Tab-separated table of N, CA and C in Angstrom:
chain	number	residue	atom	x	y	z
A	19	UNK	N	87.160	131.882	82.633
A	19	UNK	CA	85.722	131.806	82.813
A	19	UNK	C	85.394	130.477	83.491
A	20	UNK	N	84.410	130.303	84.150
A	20	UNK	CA	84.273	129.434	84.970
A	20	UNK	C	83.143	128.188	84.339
A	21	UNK	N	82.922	127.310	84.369
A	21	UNK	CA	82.146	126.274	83.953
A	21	UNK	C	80.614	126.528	83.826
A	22	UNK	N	80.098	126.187	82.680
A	22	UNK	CA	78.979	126.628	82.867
A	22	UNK	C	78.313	128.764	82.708
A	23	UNK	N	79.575	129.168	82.939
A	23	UNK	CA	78.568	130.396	83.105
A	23	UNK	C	78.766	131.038	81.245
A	24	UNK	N	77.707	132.003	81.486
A	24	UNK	CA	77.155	132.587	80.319
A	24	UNK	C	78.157	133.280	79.743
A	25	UNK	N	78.394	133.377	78.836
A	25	UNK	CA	79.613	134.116	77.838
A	25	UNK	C	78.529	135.247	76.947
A	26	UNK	N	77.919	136.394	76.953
A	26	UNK	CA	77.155	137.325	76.521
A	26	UNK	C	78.313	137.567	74.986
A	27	UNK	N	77.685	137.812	74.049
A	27	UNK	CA	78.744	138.557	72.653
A	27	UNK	C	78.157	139.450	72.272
A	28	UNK	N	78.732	140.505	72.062
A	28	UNK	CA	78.514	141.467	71.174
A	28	UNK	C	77.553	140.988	70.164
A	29	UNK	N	77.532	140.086	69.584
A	29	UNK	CA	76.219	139.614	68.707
A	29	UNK	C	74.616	139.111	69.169
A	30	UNK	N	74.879	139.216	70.499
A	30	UNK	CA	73.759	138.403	71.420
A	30	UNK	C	72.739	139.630	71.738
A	31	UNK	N	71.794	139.795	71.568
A	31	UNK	CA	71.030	140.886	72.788
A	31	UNK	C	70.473	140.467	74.079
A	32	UNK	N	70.883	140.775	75.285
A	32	UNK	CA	70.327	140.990	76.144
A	32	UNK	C	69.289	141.862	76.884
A	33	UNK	N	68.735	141.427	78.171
A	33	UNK	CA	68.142	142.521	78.392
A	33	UNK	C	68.803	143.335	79.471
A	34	UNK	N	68.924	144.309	79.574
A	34	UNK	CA	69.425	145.387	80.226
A	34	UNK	C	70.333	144.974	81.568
A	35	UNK	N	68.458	144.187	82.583
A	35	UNK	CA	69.145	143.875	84.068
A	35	UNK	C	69.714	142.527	83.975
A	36	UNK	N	70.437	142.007	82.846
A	36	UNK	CA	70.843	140.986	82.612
A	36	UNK	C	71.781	140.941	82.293
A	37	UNK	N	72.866	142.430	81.049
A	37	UNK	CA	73.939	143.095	81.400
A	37	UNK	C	74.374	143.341	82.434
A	38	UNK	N	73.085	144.259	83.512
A	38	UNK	CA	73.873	144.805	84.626
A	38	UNK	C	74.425	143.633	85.570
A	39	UNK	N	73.552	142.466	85.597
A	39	UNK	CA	74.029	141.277	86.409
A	39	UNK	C	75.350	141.355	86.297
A	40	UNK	N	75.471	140.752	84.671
A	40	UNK	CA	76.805	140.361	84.420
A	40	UNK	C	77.952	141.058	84.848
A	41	UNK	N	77.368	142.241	84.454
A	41	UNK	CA	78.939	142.944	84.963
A	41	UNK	C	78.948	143.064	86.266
A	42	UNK	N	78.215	143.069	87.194
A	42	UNK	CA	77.952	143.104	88.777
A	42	UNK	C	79.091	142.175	88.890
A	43	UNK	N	78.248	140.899	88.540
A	43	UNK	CA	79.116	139.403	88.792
A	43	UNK	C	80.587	139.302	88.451
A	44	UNK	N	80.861	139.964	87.619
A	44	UNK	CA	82.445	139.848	86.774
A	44	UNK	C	83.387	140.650	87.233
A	45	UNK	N	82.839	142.111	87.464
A	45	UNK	CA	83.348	143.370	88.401
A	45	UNK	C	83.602	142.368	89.919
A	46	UNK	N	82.223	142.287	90.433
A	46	UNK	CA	83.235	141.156	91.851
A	46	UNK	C	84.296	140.549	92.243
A	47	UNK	N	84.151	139.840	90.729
A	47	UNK	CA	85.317	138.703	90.847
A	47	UNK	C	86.335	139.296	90.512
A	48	UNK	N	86.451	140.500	89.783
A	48	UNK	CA	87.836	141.345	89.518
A	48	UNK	C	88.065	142.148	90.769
A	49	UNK	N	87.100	142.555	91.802
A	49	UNK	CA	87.144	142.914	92.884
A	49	UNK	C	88.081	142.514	94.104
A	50	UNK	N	87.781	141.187	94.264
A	50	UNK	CA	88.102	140.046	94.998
A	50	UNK	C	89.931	140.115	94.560
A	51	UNK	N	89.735	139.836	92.849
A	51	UNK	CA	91.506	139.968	92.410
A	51	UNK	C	92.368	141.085	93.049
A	52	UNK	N	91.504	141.973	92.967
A	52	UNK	CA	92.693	143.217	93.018
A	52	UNK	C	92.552	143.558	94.953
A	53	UNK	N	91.601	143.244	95.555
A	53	UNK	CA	91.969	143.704	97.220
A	53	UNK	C	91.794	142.464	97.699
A	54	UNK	N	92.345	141.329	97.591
A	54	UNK	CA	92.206	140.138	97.804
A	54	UNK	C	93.535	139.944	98.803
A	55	UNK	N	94.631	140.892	98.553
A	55	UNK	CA	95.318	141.028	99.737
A	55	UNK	C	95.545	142.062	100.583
A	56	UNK	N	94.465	143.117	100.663
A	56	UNK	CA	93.768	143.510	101.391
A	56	UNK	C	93.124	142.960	102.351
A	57	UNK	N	92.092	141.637	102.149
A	57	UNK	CA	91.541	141.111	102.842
A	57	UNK	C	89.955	142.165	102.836
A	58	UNK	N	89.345	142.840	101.950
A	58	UNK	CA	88.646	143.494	102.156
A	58	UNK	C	87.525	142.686	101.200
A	59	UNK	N	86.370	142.483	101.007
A	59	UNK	CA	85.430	142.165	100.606
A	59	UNK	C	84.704	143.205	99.843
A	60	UNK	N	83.451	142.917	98.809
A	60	UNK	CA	82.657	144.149	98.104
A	60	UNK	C	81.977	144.937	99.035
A	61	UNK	N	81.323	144.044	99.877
A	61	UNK	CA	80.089	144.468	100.600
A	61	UNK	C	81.143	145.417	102.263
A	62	UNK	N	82.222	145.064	102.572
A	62	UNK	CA	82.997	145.717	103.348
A	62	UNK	C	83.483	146.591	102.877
A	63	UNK	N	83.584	146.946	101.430
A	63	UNK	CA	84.113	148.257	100.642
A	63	UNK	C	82.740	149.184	100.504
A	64	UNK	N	81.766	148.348	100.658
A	64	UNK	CA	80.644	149.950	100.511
A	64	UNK	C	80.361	150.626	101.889
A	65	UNK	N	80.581	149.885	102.455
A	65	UNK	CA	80.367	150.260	104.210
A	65	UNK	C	81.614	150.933	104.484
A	66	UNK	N	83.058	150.897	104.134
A	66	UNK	CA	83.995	151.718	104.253
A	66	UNK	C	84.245	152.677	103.447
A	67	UNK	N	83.317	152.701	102.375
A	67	UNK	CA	83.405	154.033	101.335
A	67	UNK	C	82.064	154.823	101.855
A	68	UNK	N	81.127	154.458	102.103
A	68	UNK	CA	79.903	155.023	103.083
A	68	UNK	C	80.507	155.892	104.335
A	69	UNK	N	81.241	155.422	104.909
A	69	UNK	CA	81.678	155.862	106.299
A	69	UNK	C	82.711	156.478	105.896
A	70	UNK	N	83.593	156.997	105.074
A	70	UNK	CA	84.396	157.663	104.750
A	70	UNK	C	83.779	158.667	103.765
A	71	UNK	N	82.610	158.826	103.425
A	71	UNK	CA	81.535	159.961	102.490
A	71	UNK	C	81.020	160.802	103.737
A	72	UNK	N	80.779	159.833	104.837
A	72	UNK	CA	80.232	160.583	105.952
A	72	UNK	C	80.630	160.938	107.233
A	73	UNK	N	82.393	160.699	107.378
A	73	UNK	CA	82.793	160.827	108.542
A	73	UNK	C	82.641	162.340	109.191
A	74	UNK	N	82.844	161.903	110.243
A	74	UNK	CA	82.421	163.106	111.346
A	74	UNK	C	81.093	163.454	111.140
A	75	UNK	N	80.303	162.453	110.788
A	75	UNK	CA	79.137	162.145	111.527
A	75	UNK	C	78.921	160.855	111.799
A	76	UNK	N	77.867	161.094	113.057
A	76	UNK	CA	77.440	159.353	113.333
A	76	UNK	C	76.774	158.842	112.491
A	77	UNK	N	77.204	157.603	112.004
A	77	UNK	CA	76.212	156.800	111.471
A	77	UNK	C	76.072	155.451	112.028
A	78	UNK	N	74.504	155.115	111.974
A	78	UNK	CA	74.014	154.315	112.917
A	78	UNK	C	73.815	152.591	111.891
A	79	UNK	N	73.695	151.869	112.391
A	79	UNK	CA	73.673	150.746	111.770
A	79	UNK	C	72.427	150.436	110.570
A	80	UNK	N	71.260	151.320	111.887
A	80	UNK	CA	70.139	151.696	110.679
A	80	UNK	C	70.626	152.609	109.588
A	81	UNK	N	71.290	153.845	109.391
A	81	UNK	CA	71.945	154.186	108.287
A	81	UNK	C	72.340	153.295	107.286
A	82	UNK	N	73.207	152.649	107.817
A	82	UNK	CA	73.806	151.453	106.596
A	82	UNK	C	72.602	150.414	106.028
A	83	UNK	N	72.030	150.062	106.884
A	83	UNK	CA	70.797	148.793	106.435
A	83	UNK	C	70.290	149.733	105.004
A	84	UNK	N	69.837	150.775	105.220
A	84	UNK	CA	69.515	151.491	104.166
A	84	UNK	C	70.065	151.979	103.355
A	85	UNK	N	71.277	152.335	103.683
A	85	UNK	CA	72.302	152.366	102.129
A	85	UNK	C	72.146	151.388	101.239
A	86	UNK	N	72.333	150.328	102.056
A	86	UNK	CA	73.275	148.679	101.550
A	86	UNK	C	71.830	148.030	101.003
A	87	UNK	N	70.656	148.214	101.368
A	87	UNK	CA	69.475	147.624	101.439
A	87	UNK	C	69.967	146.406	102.225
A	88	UNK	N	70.164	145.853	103.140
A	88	UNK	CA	70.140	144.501	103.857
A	88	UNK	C	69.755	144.899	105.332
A	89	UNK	N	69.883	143.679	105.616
A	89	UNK	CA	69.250	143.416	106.975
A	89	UNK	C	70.163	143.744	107.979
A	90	UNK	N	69.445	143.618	109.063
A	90	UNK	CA	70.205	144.568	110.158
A	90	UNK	C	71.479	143.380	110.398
A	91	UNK	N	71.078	141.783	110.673
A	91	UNK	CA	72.163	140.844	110.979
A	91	UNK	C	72.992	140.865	109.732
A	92	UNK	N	73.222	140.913	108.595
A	92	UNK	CA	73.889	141.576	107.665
A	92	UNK	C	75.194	142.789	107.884
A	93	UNK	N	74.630	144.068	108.572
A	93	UNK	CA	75.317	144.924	109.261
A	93	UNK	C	75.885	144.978	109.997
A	94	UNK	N	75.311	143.994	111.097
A	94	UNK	CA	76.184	143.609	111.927
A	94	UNK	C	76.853	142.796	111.671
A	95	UNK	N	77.348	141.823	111.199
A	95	UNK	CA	78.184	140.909	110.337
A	95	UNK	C	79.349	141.592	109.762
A	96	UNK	N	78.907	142.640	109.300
A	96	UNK	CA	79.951	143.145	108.120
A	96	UNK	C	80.730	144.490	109.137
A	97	UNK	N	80.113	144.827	110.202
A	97	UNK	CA	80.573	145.567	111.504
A	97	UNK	C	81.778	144.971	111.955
A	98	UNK	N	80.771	143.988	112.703
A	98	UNK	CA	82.078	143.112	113.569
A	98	UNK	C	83.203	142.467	112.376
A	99	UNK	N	83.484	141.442	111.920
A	99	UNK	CA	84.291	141.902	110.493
A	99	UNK	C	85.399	142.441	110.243
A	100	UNK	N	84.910	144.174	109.937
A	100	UNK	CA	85.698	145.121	110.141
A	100	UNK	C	86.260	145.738	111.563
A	101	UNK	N	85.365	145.445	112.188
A	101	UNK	CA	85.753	146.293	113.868
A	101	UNK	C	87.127	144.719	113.778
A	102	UNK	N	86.719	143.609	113.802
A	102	UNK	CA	88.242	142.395	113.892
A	102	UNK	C	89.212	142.982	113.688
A	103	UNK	N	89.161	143.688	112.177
A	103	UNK	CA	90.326	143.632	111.412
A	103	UNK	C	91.207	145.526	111.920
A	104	UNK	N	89.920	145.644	113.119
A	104	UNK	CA	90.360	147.087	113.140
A	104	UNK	C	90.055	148.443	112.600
A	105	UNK	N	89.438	148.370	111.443
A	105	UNK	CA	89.418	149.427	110.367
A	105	UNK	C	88.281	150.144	110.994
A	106	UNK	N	86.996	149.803	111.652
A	106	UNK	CA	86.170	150.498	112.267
A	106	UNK	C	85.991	150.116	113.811
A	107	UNK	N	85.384	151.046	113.856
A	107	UNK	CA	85.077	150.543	115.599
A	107	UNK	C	83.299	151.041	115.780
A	108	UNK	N	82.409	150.493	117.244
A	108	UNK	CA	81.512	150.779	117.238
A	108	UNK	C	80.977	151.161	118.234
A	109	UNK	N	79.999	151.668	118.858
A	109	UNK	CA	79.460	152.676	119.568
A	109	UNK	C	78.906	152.895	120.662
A	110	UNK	N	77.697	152.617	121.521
A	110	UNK	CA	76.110	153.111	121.954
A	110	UNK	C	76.598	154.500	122.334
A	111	UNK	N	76.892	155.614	121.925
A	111	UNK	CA	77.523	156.915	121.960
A	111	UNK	C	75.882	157.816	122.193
A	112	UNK	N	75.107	157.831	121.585
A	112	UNK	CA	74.596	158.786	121.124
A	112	UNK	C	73.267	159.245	122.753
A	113	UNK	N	73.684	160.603	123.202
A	113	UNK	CA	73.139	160.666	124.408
A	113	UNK	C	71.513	161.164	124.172
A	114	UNK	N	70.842	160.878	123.081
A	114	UNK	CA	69.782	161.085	123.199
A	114	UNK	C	69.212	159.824	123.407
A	115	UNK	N	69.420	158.697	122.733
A	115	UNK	CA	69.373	157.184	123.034
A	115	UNK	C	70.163	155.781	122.747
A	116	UNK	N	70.376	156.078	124.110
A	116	UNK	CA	71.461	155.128	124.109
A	116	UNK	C	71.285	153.832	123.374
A	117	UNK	N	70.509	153.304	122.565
A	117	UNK	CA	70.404	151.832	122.036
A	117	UNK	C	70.954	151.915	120.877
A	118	UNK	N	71.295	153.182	120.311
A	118	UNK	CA	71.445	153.240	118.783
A	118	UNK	C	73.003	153.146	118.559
A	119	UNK	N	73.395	152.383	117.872
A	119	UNK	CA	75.195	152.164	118.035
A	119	UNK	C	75.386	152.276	116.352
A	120	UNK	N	76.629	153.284	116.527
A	120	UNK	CA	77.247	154.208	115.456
A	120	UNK	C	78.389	152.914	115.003
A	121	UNK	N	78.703	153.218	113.607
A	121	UNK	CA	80.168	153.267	113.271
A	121	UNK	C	80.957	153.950	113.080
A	122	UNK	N	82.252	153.796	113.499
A	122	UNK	CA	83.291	155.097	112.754
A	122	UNK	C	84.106	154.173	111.990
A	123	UNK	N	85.494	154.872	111.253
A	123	UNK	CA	86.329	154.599	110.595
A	123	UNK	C	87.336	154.746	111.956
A	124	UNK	N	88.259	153.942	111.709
A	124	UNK	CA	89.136	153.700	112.645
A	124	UNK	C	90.685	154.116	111.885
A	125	UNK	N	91.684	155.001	112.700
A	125	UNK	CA	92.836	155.561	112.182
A	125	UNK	C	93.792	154.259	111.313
A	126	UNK	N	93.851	153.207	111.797
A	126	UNK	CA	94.450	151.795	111.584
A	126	UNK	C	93.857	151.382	110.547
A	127	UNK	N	92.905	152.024	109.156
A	127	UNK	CA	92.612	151.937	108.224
A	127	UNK	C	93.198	152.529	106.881
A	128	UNK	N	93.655	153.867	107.651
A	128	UNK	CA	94.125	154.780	106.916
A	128	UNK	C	95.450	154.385	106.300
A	129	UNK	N	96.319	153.322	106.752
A	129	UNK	CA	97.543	153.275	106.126
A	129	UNK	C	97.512	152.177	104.875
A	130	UNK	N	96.219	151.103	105.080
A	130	UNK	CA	95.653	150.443	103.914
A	130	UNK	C	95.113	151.370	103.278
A	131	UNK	N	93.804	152.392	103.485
A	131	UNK	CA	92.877	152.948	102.596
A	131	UNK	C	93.817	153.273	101.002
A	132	UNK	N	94.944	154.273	101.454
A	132	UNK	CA	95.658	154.484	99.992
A	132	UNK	C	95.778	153.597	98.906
A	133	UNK	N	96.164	152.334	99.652
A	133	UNK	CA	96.274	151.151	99.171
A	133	UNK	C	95.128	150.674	98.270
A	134	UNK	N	94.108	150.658	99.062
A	134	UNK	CA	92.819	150.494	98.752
A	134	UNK	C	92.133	151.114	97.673
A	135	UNK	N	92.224	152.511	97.450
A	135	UNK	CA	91.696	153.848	96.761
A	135	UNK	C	92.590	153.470	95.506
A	136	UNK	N	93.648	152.519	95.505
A	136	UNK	CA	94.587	152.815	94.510
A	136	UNK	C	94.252	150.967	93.378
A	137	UNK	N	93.830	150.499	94.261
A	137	UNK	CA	93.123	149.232	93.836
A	137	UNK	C	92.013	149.442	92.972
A	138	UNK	N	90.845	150.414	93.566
A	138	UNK	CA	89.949	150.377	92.950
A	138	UNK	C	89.909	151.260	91.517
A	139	UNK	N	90.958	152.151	91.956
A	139	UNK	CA	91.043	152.821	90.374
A	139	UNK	C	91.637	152.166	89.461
A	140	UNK	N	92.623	150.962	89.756
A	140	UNK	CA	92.521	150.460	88.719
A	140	UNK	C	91.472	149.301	88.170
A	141	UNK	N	90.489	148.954	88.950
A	141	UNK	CA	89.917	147.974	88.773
A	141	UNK	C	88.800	148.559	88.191
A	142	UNK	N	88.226	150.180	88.224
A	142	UNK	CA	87.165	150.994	87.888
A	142	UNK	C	87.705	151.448	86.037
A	143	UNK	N	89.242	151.333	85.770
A	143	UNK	CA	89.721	151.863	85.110
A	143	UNK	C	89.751	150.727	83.628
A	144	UNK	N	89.574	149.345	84.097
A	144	UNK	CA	89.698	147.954	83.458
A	144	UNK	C	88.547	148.098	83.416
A	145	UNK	N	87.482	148.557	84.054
A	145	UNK	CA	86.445	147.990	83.659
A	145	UNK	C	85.793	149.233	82.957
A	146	UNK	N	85.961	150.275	82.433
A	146	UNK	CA	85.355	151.487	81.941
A	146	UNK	C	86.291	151.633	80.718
A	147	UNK	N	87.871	150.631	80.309
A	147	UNK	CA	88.565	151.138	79.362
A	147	UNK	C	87.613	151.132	78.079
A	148	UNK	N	86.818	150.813	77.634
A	148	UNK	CA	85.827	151.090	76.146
A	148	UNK	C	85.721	151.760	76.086
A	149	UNK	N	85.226	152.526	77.066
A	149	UNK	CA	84.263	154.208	77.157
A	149	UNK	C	85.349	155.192	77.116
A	150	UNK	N	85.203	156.255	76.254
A	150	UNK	CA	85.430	157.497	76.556
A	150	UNK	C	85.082	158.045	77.261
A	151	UNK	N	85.639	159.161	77.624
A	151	UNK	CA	85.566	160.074	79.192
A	151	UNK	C	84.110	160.389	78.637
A	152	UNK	N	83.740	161.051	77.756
A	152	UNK	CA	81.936	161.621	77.706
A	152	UNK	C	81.080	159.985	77.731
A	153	UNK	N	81.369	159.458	77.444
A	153	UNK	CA	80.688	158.054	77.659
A	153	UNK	C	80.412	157.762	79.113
A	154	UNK	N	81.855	157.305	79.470
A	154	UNK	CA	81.558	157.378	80.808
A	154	UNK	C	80.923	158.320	82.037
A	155	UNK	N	81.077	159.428	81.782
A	155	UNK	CA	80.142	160.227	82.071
A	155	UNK	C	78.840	160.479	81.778
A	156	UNK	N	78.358	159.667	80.630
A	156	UNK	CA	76.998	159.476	80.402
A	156	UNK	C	76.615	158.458	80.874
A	157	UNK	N	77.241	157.247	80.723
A	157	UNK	CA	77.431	155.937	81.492
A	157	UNK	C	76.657	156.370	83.446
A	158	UNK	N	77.538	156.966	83.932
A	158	UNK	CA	77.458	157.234	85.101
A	158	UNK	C	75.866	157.887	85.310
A	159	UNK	N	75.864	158.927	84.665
A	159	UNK	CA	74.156	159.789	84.835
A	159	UNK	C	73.487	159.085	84.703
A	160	UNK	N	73.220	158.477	83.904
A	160	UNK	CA	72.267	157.035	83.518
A	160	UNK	C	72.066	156.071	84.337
A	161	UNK	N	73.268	155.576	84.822
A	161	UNK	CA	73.019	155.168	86.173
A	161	UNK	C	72.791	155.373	87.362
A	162	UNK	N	72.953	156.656	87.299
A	162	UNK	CA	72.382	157.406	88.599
A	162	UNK	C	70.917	157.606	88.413
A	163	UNK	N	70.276	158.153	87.571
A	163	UNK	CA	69.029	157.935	87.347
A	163	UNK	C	68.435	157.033	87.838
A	164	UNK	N	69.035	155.665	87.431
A	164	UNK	CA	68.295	154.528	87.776
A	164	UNK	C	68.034	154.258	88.817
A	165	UNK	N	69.258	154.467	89.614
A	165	UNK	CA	69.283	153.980	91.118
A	165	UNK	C	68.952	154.999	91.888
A	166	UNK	N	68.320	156.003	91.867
A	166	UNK	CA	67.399	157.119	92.135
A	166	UNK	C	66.009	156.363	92.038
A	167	UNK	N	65.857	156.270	90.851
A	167	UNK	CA	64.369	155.704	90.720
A	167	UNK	C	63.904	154.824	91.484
A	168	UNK	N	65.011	153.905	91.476
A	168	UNK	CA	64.716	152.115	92.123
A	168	UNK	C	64.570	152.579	93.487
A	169	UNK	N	65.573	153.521	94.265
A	169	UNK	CA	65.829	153.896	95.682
A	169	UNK	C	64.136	154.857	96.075
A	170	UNK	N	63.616	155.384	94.720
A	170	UNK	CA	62.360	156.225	95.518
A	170	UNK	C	61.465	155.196	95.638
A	171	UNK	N	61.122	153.527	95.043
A	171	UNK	CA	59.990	152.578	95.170
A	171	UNK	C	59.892	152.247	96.181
């Protein structure tokens, strides 16, 4: 644990988005551990799990801003990035107007992705060991709810 930060106990109550912080924050840093020689980042894992939910279609940079909620220089950041390292590539493809530039997944990803897919299950697997399978599955609905809700404001 790092200096200074909050140690939550089982005896403490919190409030809810103050759990979810925590584990946001802690999940990261276990994030970072386990694809750290990968070279892949959080925010480069939702944009490559996004684009692999939706391949073989275009998706446009405005797509992602709105997944990710961030800003367009954000997207592009986390584009170029990945287009460096290869794993995607990018676009002005689309012949209805040309200004709008796509991402794809790039084949030169695929021999990490396994790698990758195999990281996160265990890092999804450390962090869900409390829960039972119906837990976690309630766990999950619950959170989907939420982020439904938050996503219709």
């Amino acid at each position: 644990m790092l200096p200074n930060q909050i140690s939550p106990t089982m005896n403490e109550t919190h409030s809810v988005c103050f759990l979810m912080k925590m584990i946001t924050d802690r999940a990261s840093c276990l994030f970072m551990q386990e694809m750290g020689d990968l070279g892949i980042t959080p925010a480069q894992s939702r944009v490559l799990m996004y684009l692999e939910r939706r391949r073989g279609e275009p998706v446009s940079q405005r797509d992602l801003e709105r997944h990710l909620c961030v800003s367009h220089t954000t997207v592009k950041g986390l584009l170029q990035r990945l287009e460096e390292k290869g794993w995607v590539r990018t676009a002005f493809d689309d012949s209805k107007d040309g200004r709008v530039k796509h991402a794809y997944l790039t084949n030169a990803l695929e021999t990490r992705h396994s790698a990758a897919r195999e990281n996160m299950r265990r890092l999804e697997e450390r962090v869900l060991s409390p829960l039972s399978e119906r837990e976690r599955e309630q766990l999950n609905a619950m959170l989907s709810r939420v982020l439904d809700n938050l996503l219709e404001q």
